[in-house]
Amino acid sequence: MSFTARVKEEITTLAISETAKIALLSGFVRNNYQVIDKNFVISNENPVILNYIKDLLSSFEEVKYKVETFDNNNFSKNKLQALIIIRGLDFLEKTLCLKEDSVPKYLVELDDEIKGYLRGIFLSSASINDPKTSRYHLEFLINSDKEAVYVQKLLNNYDLNIKLLARDKGFMLYIKEADKISDFLKIIGTTKAVLYYEEIRVYRDKKNKTNRLNNCEQANMDRVLETALEQLKYIKILEDTKAVELLDDKTKEALEYRKKYQEASLKELSEIISLETGKKITKSGLNHRFRKIKELALKLHT
């Protein structure tokens, strides 16, 4: 089961107030219904979601429907289940504000009603990537420009920084920030999804941090080796030209230690020399001696 399906099915198990039910149904149906051969049709591939919508509709005695199954035209092997409203359509349209260009304020006045509407939108129009297998991404695909702008406003009231993008067919609202996606899951009350999402997100963040540290460590090792090889190159020039005797004793000492400890960093080499000779030398002081070796080698090499 996809992560999107898991989140949606968790929504169907959550407690919800009576007014939030109406808001959820409005969010779902406004963005999901079709009129086919003069029939008002509400459909969904996921039978769990459709059964949930049926349960919510059952609270309206005025509304009757029948269930039919169709072939899915969206390149899916799953059959498309649909509810066809056979009585009470006028009541349903009025109650869910389906003919309104924008959602009336009274329908989503309270916080739980807003969250109910967002749950309905998510059930009908959203998908969310599994944090374990994909980049962080949450999106809503909405047909109406007014509805897309309205949903964006609702979501951004929670500081989710959701973006709106026009598509060939309709509009896409999307979030790519992991913390904002997690916040959205908290807002709609899907606790299990939040715990899973956060667990994977923390693991990925730690893994990425470890990889960055490993890469940084490897880069440092590469620089250390490059520096050491350069110093050994200049030492060889002095040895080949029998010019080592032109160096002072301290610089000769640095030369011998570099030959002995070819892969040591300057810091490590300074600590080794200090320990073995009993004479403290800093990394900076050691670097100064190798500059002398380089300058002399370059003079002799040109």
CSV table of C-alpha atoms in Angstrom, one decimal:
chain,number,residue,atom,x,y,z
A,1,MET,CA,0.0,0.0,0.0
A,2,SER,CA,1.3,3.4,-0.9
A,3,PHE,CA,2.0,6.0,1.8
A,4,THR,CA,-0.8,8.2,0.2
A,5,ALA,CA,-3.3,5.4,0.7
A,6,ARG,CA,-2.1,4.8,4.2
A,7,VAL,CA,-2.6,8.5,5.1
A,8,LYS,CA,-6.0,8.6,3.4
A,9,GLU,CA,-7.2,5.4,5.1
A,10,GLU,CA,-6.1,6.7,8.5
A,11,ILE,CA,-8.3,9.8,7.9
A,12,THR,CA,-11.3,7.5,7.6
A,13,THR,CA,-10.6,6.2,11.1
A,14,LEU,CA,-10.5,9.6,12.9
A,15,ALA,CA,-13.1,11.0,15.1
A,16,ILE,CA,-14.9,14.0,13.6
A,17,SER,CA,-17.6,16.5,14.7
A,18,GLU,CA,-20.9,16.8,12.9
A,19,THR,CA,-20.1,20.2,11.4
A,20,ALA,CA,-16.6,19.0,10.4
A,21,LYS,CA,-18.3,16.0,8.6
A,22,ILE,CA,-20.2,18.5,6.4
A,23,ALA,CA,-17.0,20.4,5.7
A,24,LEU,CA,-15.1,17.2,4.9
A,25,LEU,CA,-17.9,16.1,2.5
A,26,SER,CA,-17.9,19.5,0.9
A,27,GLY,CA,-14.2,19.5,0.3
A,28,PHE,CA,-14.3,15.9,-1.1
A,29,VAL,CA,-17.4,16.2,-3.3
A,30,ARG,CA,-16.7,19.7,-4.6
A,31,ASN,CA,-13.4,18.4,-6.0
A,32,ASN,CA,-14.6,14.9,-7.0
A,33,TYR,CA,-18.0,14.8,-8.5
A,34,GLN,CA,-18.9,14.4,-12.2
A,35,VAL,CA,-22.2,14.7,-14.1
A,36,ILE,CA,-22.4,11.6,-16.4
A,37,ASP,CA,-25.5,11.2,-18.5
A,38,LYS,CA,-27.3,13.6,-16.2
A,39,ASN,CA,-26.3,11.5,-13.2
A,40,PHE,CA,-24.5,13.1,-10.3
A,41,VAL,CA,-21.5,10.7,-9.7
A,42,ILE,CA,-19.0,10.5,-6.8
A,43,SER,CA,-16.2,8.1,-7.5
A,44,ASN,CA,-12.9,6.8,-6.0
A,45,GLU,CA,-10.5,3.9,-6.8
A,46,ASN,CA,-10.1,3.2,-3.1
A,47,PRO,CA,-13.1,1.3,-1.7
A,48,VAL,CA,-12.1,2.2,1.9
A,49,ILE,CA,-12.5,5.9,1.0
A,50,LEU,CA,-15.7,5.4,-0.9
A,51,ASN,CA,-17.2,3.4,2.0
A,52,TYR,CA,-16.2,6.2,4.3
A,53,ILE,CA,-18.0,8.8,2.1
A,54,LYS,CA,-21.0,6.5,2.1
A,55,ASP,CA,-21.1,6.4,5.9
A,56,LEU,CA,-20.9,10.2,6.0
A,57,LEU,CA,-23.7,10.5,3.5
A,58,SER,CA,-25.9,8.1,5.4
A,59,SER,CA,-26.4,10.8,8.1
A,60,PHE,CA,-28.5,12.7,5.5
A,61,GLU,CA,-31.9,11.0,5.4
A,62,GLU,CA,-32.9,13.1,2.4
A,63,VAL,CA,-30.1,11.6,0.2
A,64,LYS,CA,-30.2,8.2,-1.5
A,65,TYR,CA,-27.7,6.7,-3.8
A,66,LYS,CA,-26.8,3.5,-5.6
A,67,VAL,CA,-23.3,2.0,-6.0
A,68,GLU,CA,-21.9,1.1,-9.4
A,69,THR,CA,-18.5,-0.2,-10.6
A,70,PHE,CA,-16.9,1.1,-13.8
A,71,ASP,CA,-13.8,0.4,-15.8
A,72,ASN,CA,-11.1,2.8,-14.8
A,73,ASN,CA,-9.8,5.0,-17.7
A,74,ASN,CA,-6.7,6.2,-15.9
A,75,PHE,CA,-4.5,3.3,-16.9
A,76,SER,CA,-5.2,1.5,-13.7
A,77,LYS,CA,-6.2,-2.2,-13.3
A,78,ASN,CA,-8.5,-1.2,-10.4
A,79,LYS,CA,-12.2,-0.9,-11.0
A,80,LEU,CA,-13.7,2.5,-10.3
A,81,GLN,CA,-16.4,2.4,-7.7
A,82,ALA,CA,-19.0,5.2,-7.8
A,83,LEU,CA,-22.0,6.5,-5.9
A,84,ILE,CA,-24.8,7.7,-8.1
A,85,ILE,CA,-27.2,10.1,-6.3
A,86,ILE,CA,-30.7,9.1,-7.1
A,87,ARG,CA,-32.6,11.3,-4.6
A,88,GLY,CA,-31.9,14.5,-2.6
A,89,LEU,CA,-29.4,16.1,-5.0
A,90,ASP,CA,-30.8,19.6,-4.4
A,91,PHE,CA,-30.5,19.0,-0.6
A,92,LEU,CA,-26.9,17.8,-1.1
A,93,GLU,CA,-25.9,20.7,-3.3
A,94,LYS,CA,-27.3,23.2,-0.8
A,95,THR,CA,-25.8,21.5,2.3
A,96,LEU,CA,-22.4,21.1,0.8
A,97,CYS,CA,-22.4,24.4,-1.1
A,98,LEU,CA,-21.6,22.7,-4.3
A,99,LYS,CA,-23.0,25.4,-6.6
A,100,GLU,CA,-21.2,28.2,-4.8
A,101,ASP,CA,-18.1,29.6,-6.6
A,102,SER,CA,-16.4,29.9,-3.3
A,103,VAL,CA,-16.9,28.1,0.1
A,104,PRO,CA,-19.1,30.2,2.4
A,105,LYS,CA,-17.3,31.3,5.6
A,106,TYR,CA,-19.9,29.6,7.8
A,107,LEU,CA,-19.0,26.2,6.4
A,108,VAL,CA,-15.4,26.4,7.6
A,109,GLU,CA,-15.7,28.9,10.5
A,110,LEU,CA,-14.3,26.8,13.3
A,111,ASP,CA,-10.8,25.2,13.3
A,112,ASP,CA,-12.1,21.6,13.2
A,113,GLU,CA,-14.3,22.5,10.3
A,114,ILE,CA,-11.3,23.9,8.4
A,115,LYS,CA,-9.4,20.8,9.2
A,116,GLY,CA,-12.4,18.7,8.0
A,117,TYR,CA,-12.4,20.6,4.7
A,118,LEU,CA,-8.7,20.0,4.3
A,119,ARG,CA,-9.2,16.3,5.0
A,120,GLY,CA,-11.8,16.1,2.3
A,121,ILE,CA,-9.6,17.9,-0.2
A,122,PHE,CA,-6.7,15.5,0.7
A,123,LEU,CA,-9.0,12.4,0.2
A,124,SER,CA,-10.2,13.6,-3.2
A,125,SER,CA,-7.2,15.4,-4.7
A,126,ALA,CA,-3.9,14.8,-3.0
A,127,SER,CA,-0.8,12.6,-3.0
A,128,ILE,CA,2.2,12.5,-0.8
A,129,ASN,CA,5.5,10.7,-1.4
A,130,ASP,CA,6.8,8.1,1.0
A,131,PRO,CA,9.8,9.7,2.8
A,132,LYS,CA,11.6,6.4,2.7
A,133,THR,CA,11.7,6.0,-1.1
A,134,SER,CA,11.3,9.5,-2.6
A,135,ARG,CA,12.1,13.2,-2.3
A,136,TYR,CA,9.8,15.1,0.0
A,137,HIS,CA,6.7,16.1,-1.9
A,138,LEU,CA,3.0,16.8,-1.2
A,139,GLU,CA,0.6,17.9,-3.9
A,140,PHE,CA,-3.0,18.7,-4.5
A,141,LEU,CA,-4.5,18.6,-8.1
A,142,ILE,CA,-7.5,20.9,-8.3
A,143,ASN,CA,-9.5,21.8,-11.4
A,144,SER,CA,-10.9,25.2,-10.5
A,145,ASP,CA,-8.7,28.2,-10.2
A,146,LYS,CA,-10.9,29.8,-7.5
A,147,GLU,CA,-10.8,26.5,-5.5
A,148,ALA,CA,-7.0,26.2,-5.9
A,149,VAL,CA,-6.5,29.8,-4.6
A,150,TYR,CA,-8.9,29.2,-1.7
A,151,VAL,CA,-7.3,25.9,-0.6
A,152,GLN,CA,-3.8,27.6,-0.9
A,153,LYS,CA,-5.1,30.4,1.5
A,154,LEU,CA,-6.5,27.8,3.9
A,155,LEU,CA,-3.2,25.9,4.0
A,156,ASN,CA,-1.0,29.0,4.3
A,157,ASN,CA,-3.0,30.2,7.3
A,158,TYR,CA,-1.1,27.4,9.0
A,159,ASP,CA,2.2,28.8,7.6
A,160,LEU,CA,2.8,25.9,5.3
A,161,ASN,CA,4.3,27.9,2.5
A,162,ILE,CA,2.4,26.0,-0.2
A,163,LYS,CA,3.0,27.0,-3.8
A,164,LEU,CA,0.5,27.2,-6.7
A,165,LEU,CA,1.3,26.1,-10.2
A,166,ALA,CA,-0.9,26.2,-13.3
A,167,ARG,CA,-1.0,22.9,-15.2
A,168,ASP,CA,-2.3,21.9,-18.6
A,169,LYS,CA,-5.4,20.6,-16.9
A,170,GLY,CA,-6.2,22.4,-13.6
A,171,PHE,CA,-3.8,23.6,-10.9
A,172,MET,CA,-1.3,22.0,-8.6
A,173,LEU,CA,-0.6,23.0,-5.0
A,174,TYR,CA,2.6,21.6,-3.7
A,175,ILE,CA,5.0,21.5,-0.7
A,176,LYS,CA,8.5,20.2,-0.9
A,177,GLU,CA,9.7,21.1,2.6
A,178,ALA,CA,9.8,18.1,4.9
A,179,ASP,CA,9.0,20.0,8.1
A,180,LYS,CA,6.0,21.7,6.4
A,181,ILE,CA,4.7,18.3,5.1
A,182,SER,CA,5.0,16.9,8.6
A,183,ASP,CA,3.1,20.0,9.9
A,184,PHE,CA,0.3,19.3,7.4
A,185,LEU,CA,-0.1,15.7,8.6
A,186,LYS,CA,-0.3,17.0,12.2
A,187,ILE,CA,-3.0,19.5,11.2
A,188,ILE,CA,-5.3,16.9,9.6
A,189,GLY,CA,-4.7,14.7,12.7
A,190,THR,CA,-3.0,11.7,11.1
A,191,THR,CA,-0.9,10.8,14.1
A,192,LYS,CA,0.3,7.4,12.8
A,193,ALA,CA,1.5,9.0,9.5
A,194,VAL,CA,3.3,11.8,11.4
A,195,LEU,CA,5.2,9.3,13.6
A,196,TYR,CA,6.2,7.3,10.5
A,197,TYR,CA,7.1,10.4,8.6
A,198,GLU,CA,9.2,11.9,11.4
A,199,GLU,CA,11.0,8.6,12.1
A,200,ILE,CA,12.1,8.3,8.4
A,201,ARG,CA,12.9,12.0,8.2
A,202,VAL,CA,15.2,11.9,11.2
A,203,TYR,CA,16.9,8.8,9.9
A,204,ARG,CA,17.4,10.4,6.5
A,205,ASP,CA,18.7,13.6,8.0
A,206,LYS,CA,21.2,11.7,10.1
A,207,LYS,CA,22.3,9.6,7.2
A,208,ASN,CA,22.7,12.7,5.0
A,209,LYS,CA,24.7,14.4,7.8
A,210,THR,CA,26.9,11.4,8.1
A,211,ASN,CA,27.5,11.3,4.4
A,212,ARG,CA,28.4,15.0,4.4
A,213,LEU,CA,30.9,14.4,7.2
A,214,ASN,CA,32.4,11.4,5.4
A,215,ASN,CA,32.7,13.4,2.2
A,216,CYS,CA,34.3,16.3,4.2
A,217,GLU,CA,36.7,13.9,5.9
A,218,GLN,CA,37.6,12.3,2.5
A,219,ALA,CA,38.3,15.8,1.1
A,220,ASN,CA,40.5,16.6,4.0
A,221,MET,CA,42.4,13.4,3.6
A,222,ASP,CA,42.9,14.1,-0.1
A,223,ARG,CA,44.2,17.6,0.7
A,224,VAL,CA,46.6,16.1,3.3
A,225,LEU,CA,47.9,13.6,0.8
A,226,GLU,CA,48.3,16.2,-2.0
A,227,THR,CA,50.3,18.4,0.4
A,228,ALA,CA,52.5,15.6,1.5
A,229,LEU,CA,53.2,14.5,-2.1
A,230,GLU,CA,54.1,18.0,-3.1
A,231,GLN,CA,56.5,18.3,-0.2
A,232,LEU,CA,58.1,14.9,-1.1
A,233,LYS,CA,58.5,16.2,-4.7
A,234,TYR,CA,60.5,19.2,-3.5
A,235,ILE,CA,62.6,17.0,-1.1
A,236,LYS,CA,63.5,14.7,-4.1
A,237,ILE,CA,64.7,17.7,-6.1
A,238,LEU,CA,67.0,18.7,-3.2
A,239,GLU,CA,68.3,15.1,-2.9
A,240,ASP,CA,68.8,14.7,-6.6
A,241,THR,CA,70.8,18.0,-6.8
A,242,LYS,CA,72.6,17.2,-3.5
A,243,ALA,CA,71.3,20.4,-2.0
A,244,VAL,CA,70.0,19.1,1.3
A,245,GLU,CA,73.2,20.3,3.0
A,246,LEU,CA,72.2,23.9,2.2
A,247,LEU,CA,69.3,23.6,4.7
A,248,ASP,CA,69.6,24.5,8.3
A,249,ASP,CA,69.4,21.7,10.9
A,250,LYS,CA,65.8,22.3,11.9
A,251,THR,CA,64.6,22.2,8.2
A,252,LYS,CA,66.7,19.1,7.6
A,253,GLU,CA,64.9,17.5,10.6
A,254,ALA,CA,61.5,18.4,9.1
A,255,LEU,CA,62.6,16.9,5.8
A,256,GLU,CA,63.6,13.6,7.4
A,257,TYR,CA,60.3,13.3,9.4
A,258,ARG,CA,58.3,13.9,6.2
A,259,LYS,CA,60.1,11.1,4.5
A,260,LYS,CA,59.5,8.9,7.5
A,261,TYR,CA,55.8,9.8,7.9
A,262,GLN,CA,54.7,10.4,4.3
A,263,GLU,CA,50.9,10.3,4.9
A,264,ALA,CA,50.8,12.4,8.1
A,265,SER,CA,49.1,15.8,8.1
A,266,LEU,CA,51.1,18.9,9.1
A,267,LYS,CA,49.3,18.8,12.5
A,268,GLU,CA,50.1,15.1,13.1
A,269,LEU,CA,53.7,15.6,11.9
A,270,SER,CA,54.2,18.5,14.3
A,271,GLU,CA,52.9,16.4,17.2
A,272,ILE,CA,55.2,13.5,16.2
A,273,ILE,CA,58.3,15.7,16.0
A,274,SER,CA,57.5,17.5,19.3
A,275,LEU,CA,57.0,14.1,21.0
A,276,GLU,CA,60.1,12.4,19.6
A,277,THR,CA,62.5,15.3,19.9
A,278,GLY,CA,61.2,16.8,23.1
A,279,LYS,CA,61.2,20.2,21.2
A,280,LYS,CA,57.8,21.6,20.7
A,281,ILE,CA,57.0,22.7,17.1
A,282,THR,CA,53.7,24.1,15.9
A,283,LYS,CA,51.9,23.3,12.7
A,284,SER,CA,52.6,26.8,11.6
A,285,GLY,CA,56.3,26.5,12.4
A,286,LEU,CA,56.6,23.2,10.6
A,287,ASN,CA,54.8,24.7,7.6
A,288,HIS,CA,57.5,27.5,7.6
A,289,ARG,CA,60.2,24.9,7.3
A,290,PHE,CA,58.6,23.2,4.3
A,291,ARG,CA,58.3,26.6,2.6
A,292,LYS,CA,62.0,26.9,2.9
A,293,ILE,CA,62.4,23.5,1.2
A,294,LYS,CA,60.0,24.5,-1.6
A,295,GLU,CA,61.7,27.9,-2.2
A,296,LEU,CA,65.1,26.2,-2.5
A,297,ALA,CA,63.8,23.4,-4.7
A,298,LEU,CA,62.2,25.9,-7.1
A,299,LYS,CA,65.4,27.9,-7.3
A,300,LEU,CA,67.4,24.8,-8.2
A,301,HIS,CA,64.7,23.5,-10.6
A,302,THR,CA,64.4,26.6,-12.8
